[in-house]
Short mmCIF file of N, CA and C in Angstrom, two decimals:
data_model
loop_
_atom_site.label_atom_id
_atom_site.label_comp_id
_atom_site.label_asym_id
_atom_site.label_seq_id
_atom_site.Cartn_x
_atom_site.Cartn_y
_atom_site.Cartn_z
N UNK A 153 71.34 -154.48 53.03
CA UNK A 153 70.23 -155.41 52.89
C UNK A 153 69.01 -154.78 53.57
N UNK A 154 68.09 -154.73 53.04
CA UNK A 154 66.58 -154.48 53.21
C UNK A 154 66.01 -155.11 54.28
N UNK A 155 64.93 -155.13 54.96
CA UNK A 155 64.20 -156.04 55.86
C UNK A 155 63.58 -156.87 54.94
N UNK A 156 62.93 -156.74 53.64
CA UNK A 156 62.20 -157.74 52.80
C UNK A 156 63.41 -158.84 52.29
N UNK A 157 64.83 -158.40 52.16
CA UNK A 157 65.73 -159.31 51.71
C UNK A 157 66.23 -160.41 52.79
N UNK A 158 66.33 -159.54 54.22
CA UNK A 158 66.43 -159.92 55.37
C UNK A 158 65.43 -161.36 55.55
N UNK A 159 64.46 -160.89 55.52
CA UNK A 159 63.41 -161.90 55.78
C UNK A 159 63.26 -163.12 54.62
N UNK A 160 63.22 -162.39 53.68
CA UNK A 160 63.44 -163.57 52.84
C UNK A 160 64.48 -164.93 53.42
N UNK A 161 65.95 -164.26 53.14
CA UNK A 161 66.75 -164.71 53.47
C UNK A 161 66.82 -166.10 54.92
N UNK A 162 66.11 -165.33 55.95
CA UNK A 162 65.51 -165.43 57.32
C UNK A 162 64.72 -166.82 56.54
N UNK A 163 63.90 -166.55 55.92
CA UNK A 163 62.96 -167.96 55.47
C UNK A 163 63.58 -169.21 54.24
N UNK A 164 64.77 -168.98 54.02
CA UNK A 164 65.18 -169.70 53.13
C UNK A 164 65.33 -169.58 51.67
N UNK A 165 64.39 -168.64 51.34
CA UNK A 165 64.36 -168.25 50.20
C UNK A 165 65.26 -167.40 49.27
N UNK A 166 65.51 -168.01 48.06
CA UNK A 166 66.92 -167.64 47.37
C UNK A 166 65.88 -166.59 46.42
N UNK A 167 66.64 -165.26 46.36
CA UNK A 167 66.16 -164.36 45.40
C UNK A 167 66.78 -164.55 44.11
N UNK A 168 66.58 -164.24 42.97
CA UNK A 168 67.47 -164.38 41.31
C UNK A 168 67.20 -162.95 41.39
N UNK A 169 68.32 -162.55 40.48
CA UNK A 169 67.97 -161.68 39.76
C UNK A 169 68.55 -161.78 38.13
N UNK A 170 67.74 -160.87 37.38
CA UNK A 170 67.99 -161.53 36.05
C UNK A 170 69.66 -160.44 35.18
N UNK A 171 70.85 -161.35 34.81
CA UNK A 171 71.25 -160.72 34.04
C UNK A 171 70.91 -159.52 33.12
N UNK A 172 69.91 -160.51 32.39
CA UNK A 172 69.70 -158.92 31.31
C UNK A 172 67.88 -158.67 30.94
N UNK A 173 67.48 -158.27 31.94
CA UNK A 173 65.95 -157.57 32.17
C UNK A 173 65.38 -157.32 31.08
N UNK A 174 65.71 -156.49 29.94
CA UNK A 174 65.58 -156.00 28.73
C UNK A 174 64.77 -157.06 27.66
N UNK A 175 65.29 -158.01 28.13
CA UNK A 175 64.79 -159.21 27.09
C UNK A 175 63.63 -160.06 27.29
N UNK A 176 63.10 -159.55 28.31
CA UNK A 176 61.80 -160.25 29.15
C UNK A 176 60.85 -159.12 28.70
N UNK A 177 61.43 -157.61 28.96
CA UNK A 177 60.66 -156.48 28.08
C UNK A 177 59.27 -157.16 26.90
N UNK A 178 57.53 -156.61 27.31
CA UNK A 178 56.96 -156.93 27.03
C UNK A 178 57.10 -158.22 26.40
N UNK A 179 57.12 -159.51 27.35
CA UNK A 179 57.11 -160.80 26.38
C UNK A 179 56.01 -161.12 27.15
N UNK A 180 55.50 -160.82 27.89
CA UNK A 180 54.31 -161.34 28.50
C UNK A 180 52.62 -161.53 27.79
N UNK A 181 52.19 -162.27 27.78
CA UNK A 181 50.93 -162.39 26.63
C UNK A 181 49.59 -161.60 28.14
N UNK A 182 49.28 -161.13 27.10
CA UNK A 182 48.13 -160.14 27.69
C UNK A 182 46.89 -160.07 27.56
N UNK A 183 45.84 -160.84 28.81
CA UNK A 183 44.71 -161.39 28.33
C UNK A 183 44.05 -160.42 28.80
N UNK A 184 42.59 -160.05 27.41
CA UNK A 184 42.05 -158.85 27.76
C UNK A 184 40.97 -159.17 28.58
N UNK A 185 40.48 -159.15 29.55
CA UNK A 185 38.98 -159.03 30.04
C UNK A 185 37.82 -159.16 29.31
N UNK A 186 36.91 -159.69 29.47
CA UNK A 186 35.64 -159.23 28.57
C UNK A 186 34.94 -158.20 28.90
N UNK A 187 35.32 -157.41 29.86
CA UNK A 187 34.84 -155.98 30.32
C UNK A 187 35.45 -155.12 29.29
N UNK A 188 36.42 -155.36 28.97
CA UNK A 188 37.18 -153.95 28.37
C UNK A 188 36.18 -154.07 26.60
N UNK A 189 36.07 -152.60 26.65
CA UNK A 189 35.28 -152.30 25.19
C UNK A 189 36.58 -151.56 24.54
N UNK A 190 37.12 -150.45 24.89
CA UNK A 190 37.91 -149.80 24.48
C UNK A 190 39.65 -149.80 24.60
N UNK A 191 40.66 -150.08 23.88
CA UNK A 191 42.15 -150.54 23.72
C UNK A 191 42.54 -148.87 23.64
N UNK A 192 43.29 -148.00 24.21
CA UNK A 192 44.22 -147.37 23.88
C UNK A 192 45.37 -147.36 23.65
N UNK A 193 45.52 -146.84 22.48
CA UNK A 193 47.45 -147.28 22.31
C UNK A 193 47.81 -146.62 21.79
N UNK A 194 49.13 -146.01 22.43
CA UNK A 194 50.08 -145.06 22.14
C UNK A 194 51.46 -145.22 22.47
N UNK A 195 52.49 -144.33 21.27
CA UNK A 195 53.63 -144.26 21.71
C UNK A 195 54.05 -144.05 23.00
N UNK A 196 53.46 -143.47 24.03
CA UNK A 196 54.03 -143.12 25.15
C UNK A 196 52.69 -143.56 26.50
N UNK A 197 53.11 -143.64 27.52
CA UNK A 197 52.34 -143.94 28.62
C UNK A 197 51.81 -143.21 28.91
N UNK A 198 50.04 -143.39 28.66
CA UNK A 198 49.23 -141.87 29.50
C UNK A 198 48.07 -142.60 30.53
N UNK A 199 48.45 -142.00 31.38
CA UNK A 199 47.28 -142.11 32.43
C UNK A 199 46.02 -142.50 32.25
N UNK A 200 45.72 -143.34 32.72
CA UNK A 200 43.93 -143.46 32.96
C UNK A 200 43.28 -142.66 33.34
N UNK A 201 43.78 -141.97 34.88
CA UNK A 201 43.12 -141.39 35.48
C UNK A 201 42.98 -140.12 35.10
N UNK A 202 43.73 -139.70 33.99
CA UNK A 202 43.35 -137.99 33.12
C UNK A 202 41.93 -137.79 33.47
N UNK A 203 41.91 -136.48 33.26
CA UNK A 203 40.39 -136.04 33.15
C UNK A 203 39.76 -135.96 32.05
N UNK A 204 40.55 -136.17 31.07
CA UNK A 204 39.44 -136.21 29.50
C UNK A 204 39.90 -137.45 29.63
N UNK A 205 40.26 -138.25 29.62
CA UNK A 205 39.48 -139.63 29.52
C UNK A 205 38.62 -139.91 30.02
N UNK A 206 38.57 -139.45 31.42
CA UNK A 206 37.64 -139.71 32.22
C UNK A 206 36.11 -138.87 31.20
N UNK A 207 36.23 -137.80 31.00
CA UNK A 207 35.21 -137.77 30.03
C UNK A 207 34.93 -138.60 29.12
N UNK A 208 36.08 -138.90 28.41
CA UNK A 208 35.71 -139.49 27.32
C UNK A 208 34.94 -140.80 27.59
N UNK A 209 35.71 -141.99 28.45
CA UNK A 209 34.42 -142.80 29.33
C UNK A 209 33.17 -142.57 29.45
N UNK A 210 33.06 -141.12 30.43
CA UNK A 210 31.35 -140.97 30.60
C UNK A 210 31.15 -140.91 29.23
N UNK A 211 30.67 -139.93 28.34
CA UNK A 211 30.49 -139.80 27.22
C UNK A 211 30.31 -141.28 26.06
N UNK A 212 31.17 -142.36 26.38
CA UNK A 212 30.80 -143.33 25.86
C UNK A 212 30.00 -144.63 26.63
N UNK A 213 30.17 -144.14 27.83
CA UNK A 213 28.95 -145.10 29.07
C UNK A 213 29.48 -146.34 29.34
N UNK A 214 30.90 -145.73 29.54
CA UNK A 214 31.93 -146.82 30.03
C UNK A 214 32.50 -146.66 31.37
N UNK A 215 32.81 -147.57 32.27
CA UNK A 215 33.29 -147.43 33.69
C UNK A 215 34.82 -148.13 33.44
N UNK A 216 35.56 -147.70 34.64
CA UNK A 216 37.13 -147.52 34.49
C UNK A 216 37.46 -149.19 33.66
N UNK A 217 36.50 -150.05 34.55
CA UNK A 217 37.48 -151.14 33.95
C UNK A 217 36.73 -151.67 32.63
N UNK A 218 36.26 -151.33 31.96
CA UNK A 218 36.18 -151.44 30.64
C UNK A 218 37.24 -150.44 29.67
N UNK A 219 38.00 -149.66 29.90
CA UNK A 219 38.97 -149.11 28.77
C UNK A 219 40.42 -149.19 29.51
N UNK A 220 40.72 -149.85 28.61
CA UNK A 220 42.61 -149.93 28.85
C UNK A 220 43.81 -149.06 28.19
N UNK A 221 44.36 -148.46 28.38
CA UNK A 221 45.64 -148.09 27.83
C UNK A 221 46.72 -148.97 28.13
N UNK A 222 47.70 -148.53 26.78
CA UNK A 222 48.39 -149.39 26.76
C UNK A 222 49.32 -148.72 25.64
N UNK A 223 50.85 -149.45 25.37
CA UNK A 223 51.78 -148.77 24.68
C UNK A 223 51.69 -149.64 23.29
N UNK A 224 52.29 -148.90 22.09
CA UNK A 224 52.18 -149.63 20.88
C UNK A 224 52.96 -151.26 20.94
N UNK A 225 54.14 -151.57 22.20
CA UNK A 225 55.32 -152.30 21.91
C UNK A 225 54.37 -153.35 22.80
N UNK A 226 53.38 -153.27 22.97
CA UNK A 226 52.40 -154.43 24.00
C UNK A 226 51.36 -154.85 23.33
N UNK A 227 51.33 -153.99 22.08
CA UNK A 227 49.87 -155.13 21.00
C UNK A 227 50.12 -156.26 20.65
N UNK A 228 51.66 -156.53 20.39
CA UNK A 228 51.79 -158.07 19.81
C UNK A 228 51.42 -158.97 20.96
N UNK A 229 51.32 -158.58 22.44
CA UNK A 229 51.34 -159.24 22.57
C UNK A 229 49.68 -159.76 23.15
N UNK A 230 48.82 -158.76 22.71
CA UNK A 230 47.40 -159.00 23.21
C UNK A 230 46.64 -160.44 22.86
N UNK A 231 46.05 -160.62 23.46
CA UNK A 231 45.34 -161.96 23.55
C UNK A 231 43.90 -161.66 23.26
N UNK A 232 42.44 -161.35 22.65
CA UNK A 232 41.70 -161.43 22.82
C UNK A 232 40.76 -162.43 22.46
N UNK A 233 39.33 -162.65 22.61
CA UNK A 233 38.16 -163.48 21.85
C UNK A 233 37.30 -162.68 21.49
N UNK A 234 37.45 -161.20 21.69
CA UNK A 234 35.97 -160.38 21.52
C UNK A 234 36.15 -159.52 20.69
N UNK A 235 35.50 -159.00 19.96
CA UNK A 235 35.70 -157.68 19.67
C UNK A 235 36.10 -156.53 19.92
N UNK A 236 36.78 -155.55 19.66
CA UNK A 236 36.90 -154.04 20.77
C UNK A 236 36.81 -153.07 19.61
N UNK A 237 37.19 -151.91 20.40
CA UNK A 237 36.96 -150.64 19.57
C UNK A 237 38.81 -150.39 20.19
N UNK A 238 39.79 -150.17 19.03
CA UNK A 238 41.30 -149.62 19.41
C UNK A 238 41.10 -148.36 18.87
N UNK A 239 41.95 -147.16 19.95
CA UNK A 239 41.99 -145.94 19.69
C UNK A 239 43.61 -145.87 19.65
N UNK A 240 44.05 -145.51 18.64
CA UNK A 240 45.84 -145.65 18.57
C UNK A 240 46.08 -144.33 18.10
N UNK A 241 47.38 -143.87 18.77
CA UNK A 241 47.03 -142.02 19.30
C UNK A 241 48.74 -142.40 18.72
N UNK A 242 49.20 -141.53 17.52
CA UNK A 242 50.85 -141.70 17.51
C UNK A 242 50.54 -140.45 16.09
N UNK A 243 51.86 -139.72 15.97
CA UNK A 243 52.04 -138.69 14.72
C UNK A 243 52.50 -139.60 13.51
N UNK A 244 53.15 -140.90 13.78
CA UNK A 244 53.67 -141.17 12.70
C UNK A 244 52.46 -141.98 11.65
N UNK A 245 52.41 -141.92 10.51
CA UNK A 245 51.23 -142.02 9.91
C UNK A 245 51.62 -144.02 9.71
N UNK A 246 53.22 -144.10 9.20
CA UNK A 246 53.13 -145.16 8.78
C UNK A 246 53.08 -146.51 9.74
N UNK A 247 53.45 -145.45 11.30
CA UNK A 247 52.86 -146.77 12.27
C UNK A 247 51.43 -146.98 12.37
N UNK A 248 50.63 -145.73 12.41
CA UNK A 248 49.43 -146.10 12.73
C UNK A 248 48.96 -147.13 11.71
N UNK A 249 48.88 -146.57 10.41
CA UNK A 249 48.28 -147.85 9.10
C UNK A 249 49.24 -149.09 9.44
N UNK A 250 49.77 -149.61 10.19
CA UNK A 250 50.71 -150.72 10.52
C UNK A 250 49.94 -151.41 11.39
N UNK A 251 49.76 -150.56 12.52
CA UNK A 251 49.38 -151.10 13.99
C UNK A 251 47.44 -151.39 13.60
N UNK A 252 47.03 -150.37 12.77
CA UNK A 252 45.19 -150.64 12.44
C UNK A 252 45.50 -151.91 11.77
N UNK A 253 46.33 -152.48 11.19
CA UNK A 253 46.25 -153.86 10.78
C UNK A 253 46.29 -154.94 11.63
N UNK A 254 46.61 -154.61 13.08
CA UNK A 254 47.28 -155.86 13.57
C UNK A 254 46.45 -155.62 14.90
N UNK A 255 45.36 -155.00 14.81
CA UNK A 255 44.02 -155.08 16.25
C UNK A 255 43.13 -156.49 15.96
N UNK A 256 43.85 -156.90 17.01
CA UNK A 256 42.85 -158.45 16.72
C UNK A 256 41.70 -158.36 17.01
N UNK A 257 40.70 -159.11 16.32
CA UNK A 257 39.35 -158.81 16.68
C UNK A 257 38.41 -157.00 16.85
N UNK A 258 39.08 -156.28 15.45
CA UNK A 258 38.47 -154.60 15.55
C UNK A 258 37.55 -154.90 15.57
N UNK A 259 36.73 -153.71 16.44
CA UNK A 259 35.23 -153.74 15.72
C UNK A 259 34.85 -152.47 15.35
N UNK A 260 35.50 -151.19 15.80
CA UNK A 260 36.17 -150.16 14.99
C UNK A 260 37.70 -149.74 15.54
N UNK A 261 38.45 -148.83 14.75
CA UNK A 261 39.69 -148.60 14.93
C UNK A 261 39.30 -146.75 14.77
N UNK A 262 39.91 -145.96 15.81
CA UNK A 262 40.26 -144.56 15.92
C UNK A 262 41.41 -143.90 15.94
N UNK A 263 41.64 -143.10 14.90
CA UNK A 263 42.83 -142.83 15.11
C UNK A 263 43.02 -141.02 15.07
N UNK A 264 43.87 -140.97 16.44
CA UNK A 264 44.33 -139.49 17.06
C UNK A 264 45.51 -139.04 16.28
N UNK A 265 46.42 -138.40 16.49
CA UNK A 265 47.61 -137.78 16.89
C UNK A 265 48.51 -138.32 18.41
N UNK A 266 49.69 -137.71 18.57
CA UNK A 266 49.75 -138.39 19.88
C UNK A 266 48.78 -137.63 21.15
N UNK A 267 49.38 -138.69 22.16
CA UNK A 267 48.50 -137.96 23.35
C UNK A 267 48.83 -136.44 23.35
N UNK A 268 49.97 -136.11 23.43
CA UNK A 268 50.38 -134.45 23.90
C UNK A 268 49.95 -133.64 22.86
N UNK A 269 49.64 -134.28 21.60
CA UNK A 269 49.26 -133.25 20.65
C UNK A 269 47.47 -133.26 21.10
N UNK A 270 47.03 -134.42 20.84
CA UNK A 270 45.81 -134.75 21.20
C UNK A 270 44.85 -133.81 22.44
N UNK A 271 45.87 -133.64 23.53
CA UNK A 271 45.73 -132.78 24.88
C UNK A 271 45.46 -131.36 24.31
N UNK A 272 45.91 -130.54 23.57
CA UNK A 272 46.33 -129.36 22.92
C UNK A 272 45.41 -128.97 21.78
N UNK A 273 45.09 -130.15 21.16
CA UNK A 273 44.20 -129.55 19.81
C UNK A 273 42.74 -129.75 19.77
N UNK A 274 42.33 -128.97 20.18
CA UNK A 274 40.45 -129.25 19.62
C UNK A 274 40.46 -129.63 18.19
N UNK A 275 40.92 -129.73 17.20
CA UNK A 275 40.36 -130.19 15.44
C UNK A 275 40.81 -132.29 16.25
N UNK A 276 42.20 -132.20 16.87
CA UNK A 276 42.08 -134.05 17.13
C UNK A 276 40.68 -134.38 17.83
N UNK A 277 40.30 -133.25 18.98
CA UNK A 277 39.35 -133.83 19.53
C UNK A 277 37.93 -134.30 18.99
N UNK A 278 37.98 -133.06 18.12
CA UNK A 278 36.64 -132.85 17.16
C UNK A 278 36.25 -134.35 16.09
N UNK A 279 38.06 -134.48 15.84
CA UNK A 279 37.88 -135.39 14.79
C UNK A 279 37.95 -137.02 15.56
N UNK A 280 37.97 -137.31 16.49
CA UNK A 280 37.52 -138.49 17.33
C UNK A 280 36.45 -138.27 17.77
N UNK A 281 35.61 -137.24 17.86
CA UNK A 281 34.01 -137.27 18.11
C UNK A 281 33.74 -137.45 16.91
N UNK A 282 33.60 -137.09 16.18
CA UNK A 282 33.51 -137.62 14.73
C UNK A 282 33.62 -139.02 14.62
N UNK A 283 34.87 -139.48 14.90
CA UNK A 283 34.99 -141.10 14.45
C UNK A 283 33.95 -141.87 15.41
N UNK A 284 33.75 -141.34 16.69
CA UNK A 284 33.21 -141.97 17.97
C UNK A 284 31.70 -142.41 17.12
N UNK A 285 31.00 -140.86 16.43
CA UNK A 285 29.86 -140.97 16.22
C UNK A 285 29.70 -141.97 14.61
N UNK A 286 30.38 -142.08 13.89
CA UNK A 286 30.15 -143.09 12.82
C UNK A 286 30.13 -144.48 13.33
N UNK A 287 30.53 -144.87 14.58
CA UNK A 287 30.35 -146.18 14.69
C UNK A 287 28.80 -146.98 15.01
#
């Protein structure tokens, strides 16, 4: 036993823990900020704090808490009222045309490769400056 279980314990308090964790897996509804301009979403978890994002921010004249990342299995459960701009970064073609359907409230949609390819290729990068600048 821990000192945090200790103490608990010490105060009366009964801990749960859940049989089967898995099933609580993204059920949580996810309210966006009205700061956030920009949704990232990808198959896999990438950092905020990268350094080309961090460019990519300056470059669009955004500060940290206006752009979110986030994984594809957490859009259902987004909540918004505003508009955004979703950047959805995945190789498979038939998720992306899946997932550009289901951005609530687009006000444009970008679409990469995944992150690790994305990291690696100047033509992905080229071609999201591209999309950046048609909006």
């Amino acid at each position: 036993m821990n000192k945090r279980d200790f103490l608990l314990q010490e105060m009366g308090i009964t801990q749960w823990q859940l049989r089967y964790p898995e099933r609580l897996q993204g059920s949580a509804r996810i309210d966006l900020p009205s700061e956030i301009k920009v949704v990232m979403l990808s198959d896999e978890a990438v950092q905020i704090q990268h350094p080309l994002l961090q460019d990519l921010r300056r470059s669009m004249q955004l500060d940290a808490d206006q752009f979110i990342a986030l994984r594809f299995a957490q859009m259902q459960h987004l909540q918004t009222e505003e508009g955004r701009i979703y950047w959805l970064l995945s190789d498979d073609a038939t998720l992306l045309a899946n997932m550009a359907t289901q951005c609530p409230k687009a006000t444009h949609i970008w679409q990469s490769p995944s992150w690790q390819q994305f990291l690696h290729s100047p033509q992905a990068k080229r071609q999201l400056w591209q999309q950046m600048q048609q909006q």
